[in-house]
Each structure stands twice: as structure tokens, then as C-alpha cells.
XYZ file of N, CA, C and O in Angstrom:
328
model
N 12.392 -43.943 -48.054
C 12.268 -44.628 -46.600
C 10.947 -45.598 -46.716
O 10.002 -45.238 -46.770
N 11.647 -46.770 -46.056
C 10.186 -47.909 -45.696
C 9.760 -47.592 -44.592
O 10.404 -46.859 -43.676
N 8.545 -48.495 -44.290
C 7.855 -48.078 -42.943
C 8.966 -48.384 -41.758
O 8.404 -47.252 -40.385
N 9.679 -49.372 -41.445
C 10.227 -49.444 -40.708
C 10.989 -48.533 -40.112
O 11.914 -47.731 -39.152
N 11.961 -48.032 -41.359
C 13.156 -46.714 -40.743
C 12.082 -45.235 -40.219
O 12.559 -44.461 -39.176
N 10.663 -45.459 -40.973
C 10.149 -44.059 -40.509
C 9.665 -44.441 -38.920
O 9.799 -43.555 -38.445
N 9.154 -46.018 -38.613
C 8.881 -45.732 -36.943
C 10.152 -45.325 -36.157
O 10.293 -45.087 -35.232
N 11.402 -46.258 -37.062
C 12.613 -45.857 -35.704
C 13.037 -44.689 -35.735
O 13.425 -43.928 -34.865
N 12.718 -43.886 -36.663
C 13.172 -42.243 -36.563
C 12.337 -41.620 -35.988
O 12.577 -40.504 -35.023
N 11.091 -42.335 -35.486
C 10.034 -41.404 -34.952
C 10.617 -41.796 -33.633
O 10.402 -40.629 -32.469
N 10.586 -42.728 -33.334
C 11.194 -43.209 -31.862
C 12.627 -42.422 -31.711
O 12.540 -42.024 -30.235
N 13.493 -42.409 -32.443
C 14.402 -41.282 -32.242
C 14.015 -39.883 -31.572
O 14.594 -39.748 -30.808
N 13.294 -39.794 -32.702
C 12.895 -38.229 -32.261
C 12.012 -38.007 -31.047
O 12.301 -37.440 -29.884
N 11.268 -39.166 -30.517
C 10.951 -39.086 -28.897
C 12.192 -39.460 -27.870
O 11.773 -38.762 -26.873
N 12.502 -39.987 -28.540
C 13.857 -40.430 -27.285
C 14.568 -38.663 -27.290
O 14.964 -38.009 -25.985
N 14.524 -38.178 -28.373
C 15.317 -36.615 -27.906
C 14.319 -35.622 -27.363
O 14.933 -35.115 -26.355
N 12.904 -35.771 -27.872
C 11.917 -34.777 -26.950
C 12.458 -35.559 -25.262
O 12.722 -34.816 -24.606
N 12.283 -37.140 -24.997
C 11.958 -37.099 -23.514
C 13.578 -36.812 -22.709
O 13.731 -36.494 -21.849
N 14.764 -37.235 -23.519
C 16.063 -36.526 -23.010
C 16.197 -34.889 -22.523
O 16.721 -34.916 -21.540
N 15.734 -34.102 -23.200
C 15.605 -32.960 -23.301
C 14.939 -32.544 -21.976
O 15.366 -31.888 -21.311
N 13.999 -33.104 -22.069
C 12.988 -32.922 -20.886
C 13.835 -33.316 -19.888
O 13.342 -32.662 -18.234
N 13.947 -34.231 -19.499
C 14.385 -34.946 -18.715
C 15.842 -34.033 -17.974
O 16.201 -33.975 -16.835
N 16.501 -33.945 -18.828
C 17.882 -32.811 -18.362
C 17.244 -31.792 -17.833
O 17.687 -31.113 -16.951
N 16.346 -30.833 -18.331
C 15.562 -29.748 -18.227
C 15.022 -29.881 -16.918
O 15.470 -29.460 -15.217
N 14.290 -31.361 -16.560
C 13.799 -31.532 -15.194
C 14.518 -31.407 -14.210
O 14.846 -30.892 -12.767
N 15.552 -32.366 -14.611
C 17.092 -32.112 -13.357
C 17.747 -31.156 -12.805
O 17.774 -31.086 -11.639
N 17.944 -30.444 -14.171
C 18.438 -29.123 -13.621
C 17.611 -28.004 -12.559
O 17.693 -27.359 -11.980
N 16.175 -28.413 -13.297
C 14.944 -27.390 -12.576
C 14.939 -27.140 -11.306
O 14.489 -26.471 -10.423
N 15.140 -29.217 -10.396
C 14.701 -29.096 -9.404
C 16.076 -29.408 -8.927
O 16.063 -30.017 -7.252
N 17.365 -29.311 -9.247
C 18.228 -29.494 -8.352
C 19.003 -30.669 -8.304
O 19.176 -31.086 -7.279
N 18.330 -31.840 -9.299
C 18.615 -33.201 -9.045
C 20.100 -33.640 -10.153
O 20.202 -34.938 -10.149
N 20.330 -32.215 -10.915
C 21.543 -32.255 -11.699
C 22.558 -32.598 -11.271
O 23.719 -31.991 -11.560
N 22.875 -33.296 -10.049
C 24.405 -33.321 -9.279
C 25.502 -34.244 -10.037
O 26.264 -33.622 -10.267
N 25.208 -34.787 -11.327
C 25.835 -35.512 -12.214
C 25.646 -34.145 -13.492
O 24.816 -34.763 -14.194
N 26.755 -33.369 -13.279
C 26.360 -32.728 -14.833
C 26.969 -33.521 -15.513
O 26.510 -32.840 -17.568
N 27.787 -34.575 -16.055
C 28.070 -35.316 -17.096
C 26.664 -35.761 -17.819
O 26.491 -35.891 -18.905
N 25.778 -36.417 -17.201
C 24.772 -36.756 -17.418
C 24.285 -36.034 -17.838
O 23.651 -36.005 -18.984
N 23.582 -34.746 -17.305
C 22.807 -34.035 -17.673
C 23.411 -33.303 -19.396
O 22.515 -33.093 -20.209
N 24.653 -33.545 -19.098
C 25.022 -33.074 -20.986
C 25.131 -33.639 -21.847
O 24.713 -33.553 -22.776
N 24.982 -35.409 -21.305
C 24.667 -36.380 -22.394
C 23.717 -36.542 -22.733
O 23.220 -36.620 -23.885
N 22.331 -36.440 -21.649
C 21.381 -36.281 -22.115
C 21.061 -34.688 -23.320
O 20.095 -35.595 -24.075
N 21.458 -34.241 -22.538
C 21.576 -32.489 -23.884
C 21.983 -32.784 -24.761
O 21.098 -32.855 -25.978
N 22.929 -33.503 -25.323
C 23.542 -33.940 -26.406
C 23.180 -34.897 -27.216
O 22.879 -34.703 -28.087
N 22.410 -35.936 -26.814
C 21.642 -36.674 -27.213
C 20.511 -36.412 -27.953
O 20.035 -37.084 -28.609
N 19.608 -35.804 -26.707
C 18.576 -35.272 -27.268
C 18.309 -34.687 -28.340
O 17.643 -34.186 -29.064
N 19.471 -33.586 -28.414
C 19.043 -32.269 -29.337
C 19.683 -32.939 -30.641
O 19.410 -32.764 -31.626
N 21.110 -34.030 -30.653
C 21.331 -34.066 -31.611
C 19.850 -35.238 -32.556
O 20.224 -35.279 -33.756
N 19.146 -35.887 -31.459
C 18.436 -36.758 -32.380
C 17.431 -35.632 -33.258
O 16.358 -35.834 -33.856
N 17.080 -34.566 -31.892
C 15.664 -33.249 -32.697
C 16.774 -32.837 -34.206
O 15.932 -32.408 -34.950
N 17.939 -32.555 -33.969
C 18.346 -32.207 -35.143
C 18.281 -32.653 -36.403
O 17.773 -32.682 -37.365
N 18.453 -34.264 -36.050
C 18.180 -34.967 -37.467
C 17.250 -34.952 -37.950
O 17.037 -34.841 -39.020
N 15.962 -35.166 -37.124
C 14.714 -35.415 -37.223
C 14.456 -33.915 -38.035
O 13.725 -33.855 -39.167
N 14.490 -32.718 -37.508
C 14.327 -31.343 -38.399
C 15.155 -31.561 -39.635
O 14.372 -30.980 -40.561
N 16.142 -31.626 -39.682
C 16.931 -31.871 -41.203
C 16.061 -32.587 -42.342
O 15.799 -32.425 -43.094
N 15.982 -33.790 -41.451
C 14.938 -34.629 -42.711
C 14.035 -34.362 -43.261
O 13.527 -34.161 -43.860
N 13.087 -33.518 -41.779
C 11.949 -32.979 -42.098
C 11.904 -31.740 -42.882
O 10.730 -31.140 -42.825
N 12.940 -30.836 -42.733
C 13.675 -29.998 -43.623
C 12.416 -28.622 -42.867
O 12.434 -27.385 -43.334
N 12.571 -28.981 -41.429
C 12.345 -28.091 -40.427
C 13.444 -26.986 -40.319
O 13.922 -27.677 -38.702
N 14.433 -26.278 -40.900
C 15.140 -25.677 -40.603
C 15.663 -25.011 -39.224
O 16.547 -25.488 -38.565
N 14.730 -24.074 -38.705
C 14.892 -23.169 -37.634
C 15.274 -24.490 -36.231
O 16.058 -24.133 -35.792
N 14.470 -25.051 -35.990
C 14.558 -26.153 -35.214
C 15.857 -27.009 -35.237
O 16.663 -27.390 -34.339
N 15.929 -27.757 -36.561
C 16.806 -28.531 -36.467
C 18.154 -27.246 -36.120
O 19.161 -27.910 -35.514
N 18.316 -26.062 -36.624
C 19.619 -25.320 -36.549
C 19.654 -24.890 -34.740
O 20.816 -25.462 -34.088
N 18.471 -24.578 -34.340
C 18.581 -24.821 -32.768
C 19.079 -25.668 -32.440
O 20.092 -25.774 -31.062
N 18.733 -27.454 -32.805
C 19.377 -28.496 -31.955
C 20.573 -28.692 -32.493
O 21.633 -29.129 -31.170
N 21.247 -28.386 -33.587
C 22.589 -28.090 -33.857
C 23.355 -27.518 -32.980
O 23.939 -28.092 -32.284
N 22.821 -26.435 -32.909
C 23.676 -25.648 -31.861
C 23.235 -25.814 -30.426
O 24.654 -25.472 -29.939
N 22.402 -26.468 -29.682
C 22.260 -27.039 -28.605
C 23.580 -28.149 -28.481
O 23.824 -28.390 -27.437
N 22.929 -28.913 -29.654
C 24.303 -30.580 -29.463
C 25.612 -29.541 -29.638
O 26.568 -30.418 -28.645
N 26.072 -28.775 -29.989
C 27.572 -28.882 -30.044
C 28.091 -27.946 -28.511
O 28.666 -27.771 -28.326
N 26.958 -27.248 -28.060
C 27.330 -26.288 -27.185
C 27.095 -27.399 -25.982
O 28.064 -27.426 -25.010
N 26.181 -28.963 -25.736
C 26.524 -29.631 -25.037
C 27.934 -30.543 -25.304
O 28.394 -30.802 -24.093
N 28.451 -30.776 -26.099
C 29.475 -31.323 -26.822
C 30.256 -30.513 -26.135
O 31.345 -31.408 -25.211
N 30.713 -29.421 -26.518
C 31.913 -28.717 -25.952
C 31.950 -28.644 -24.196
O 32.815 -28.392 -23.918
N 30.548 -28.498 -23.922
C 30.553 -28.550 -22.195
C 30.965 -29.912 -21.832
O 31.790 -30.079 -20.429
N 30.126 -31.246 -22.369
C 30.498 -32.631 -21.892
C 32.304 -32.390 -21.510
O 32.937 -32.728 -21.389
N 32.793 -32.157 -23.564
C 34.547 -32.262 -23.295
C 34.903 -31.161 -22.556
O 36.106 -31.872 -21.715
N 35.008 -30.058 -21.472
C 35.286 -29.446 -20.712
C 34.870 -30.134 -19.328
O 36.182 -30.400 -18.794
N 33.604 -31.056 -19.302
C 33.515 -31.397 -17.823
C 34.408 -32.452 -17.380
O 34.975 -32.693 -16.890
N 34.526 -33.093 -18.679
C 35.619 -34.504 -18.656
C 37.006 -34.518 -18.576
O 37.927 -35.111 -17.650
N 37.646 -32.910 -19.111
C 38.816 -32.538 -19.519
C 39.336 -32.159 -18.357
O 40.544 -31.906 -17.613
N 38.765 -31.744 -16.954
C 38.734 -31.110 -16.007
C 39.629 -31.625 -14.723
O 39.177 -32.674 -14.290
């Protein structure tokens, strides 16, 4: 993997962290009026961190984030289909 790819993955991982923290902040302070946005942040953030975890062979956090992404996706589908 070249240095540009590594830098992009690093940025992607930081996006994932920021997205999950933003979602948590929104719901914790009652600002998550739009649950679709909340689940999109959870889905994209956890997917990013799951990919980083798998690439770094950090299996436990990768599995946690993959499960988080599946739950967020299911919730997003449910919210949109109602």
C-alpha cells in the first residue's frame, strides 16, 4: 500500500470516529430530531472503522463496528420504509 492510500485510509478512519461521536452527541443532547441523519452517521462511521479494524487485523473492534453498521443499516431501512 502506498503512502497516499495510507493517508486516505487514515482520513477515512478519522471520519468514522468523528461521525460516530457526532451521532452520539446529537442523540445525547436531544438534537437528533432527524433519526435518518443519526443512522447515516452511525452507518458511515461504523463502516469506516470496521474496514480500518479489519485492515489492521484488530478483530474485536472490527467485529463490533461491523455489527454496529448492520444495526444502523437495518434501522435506516426501517425508518425509510415506514
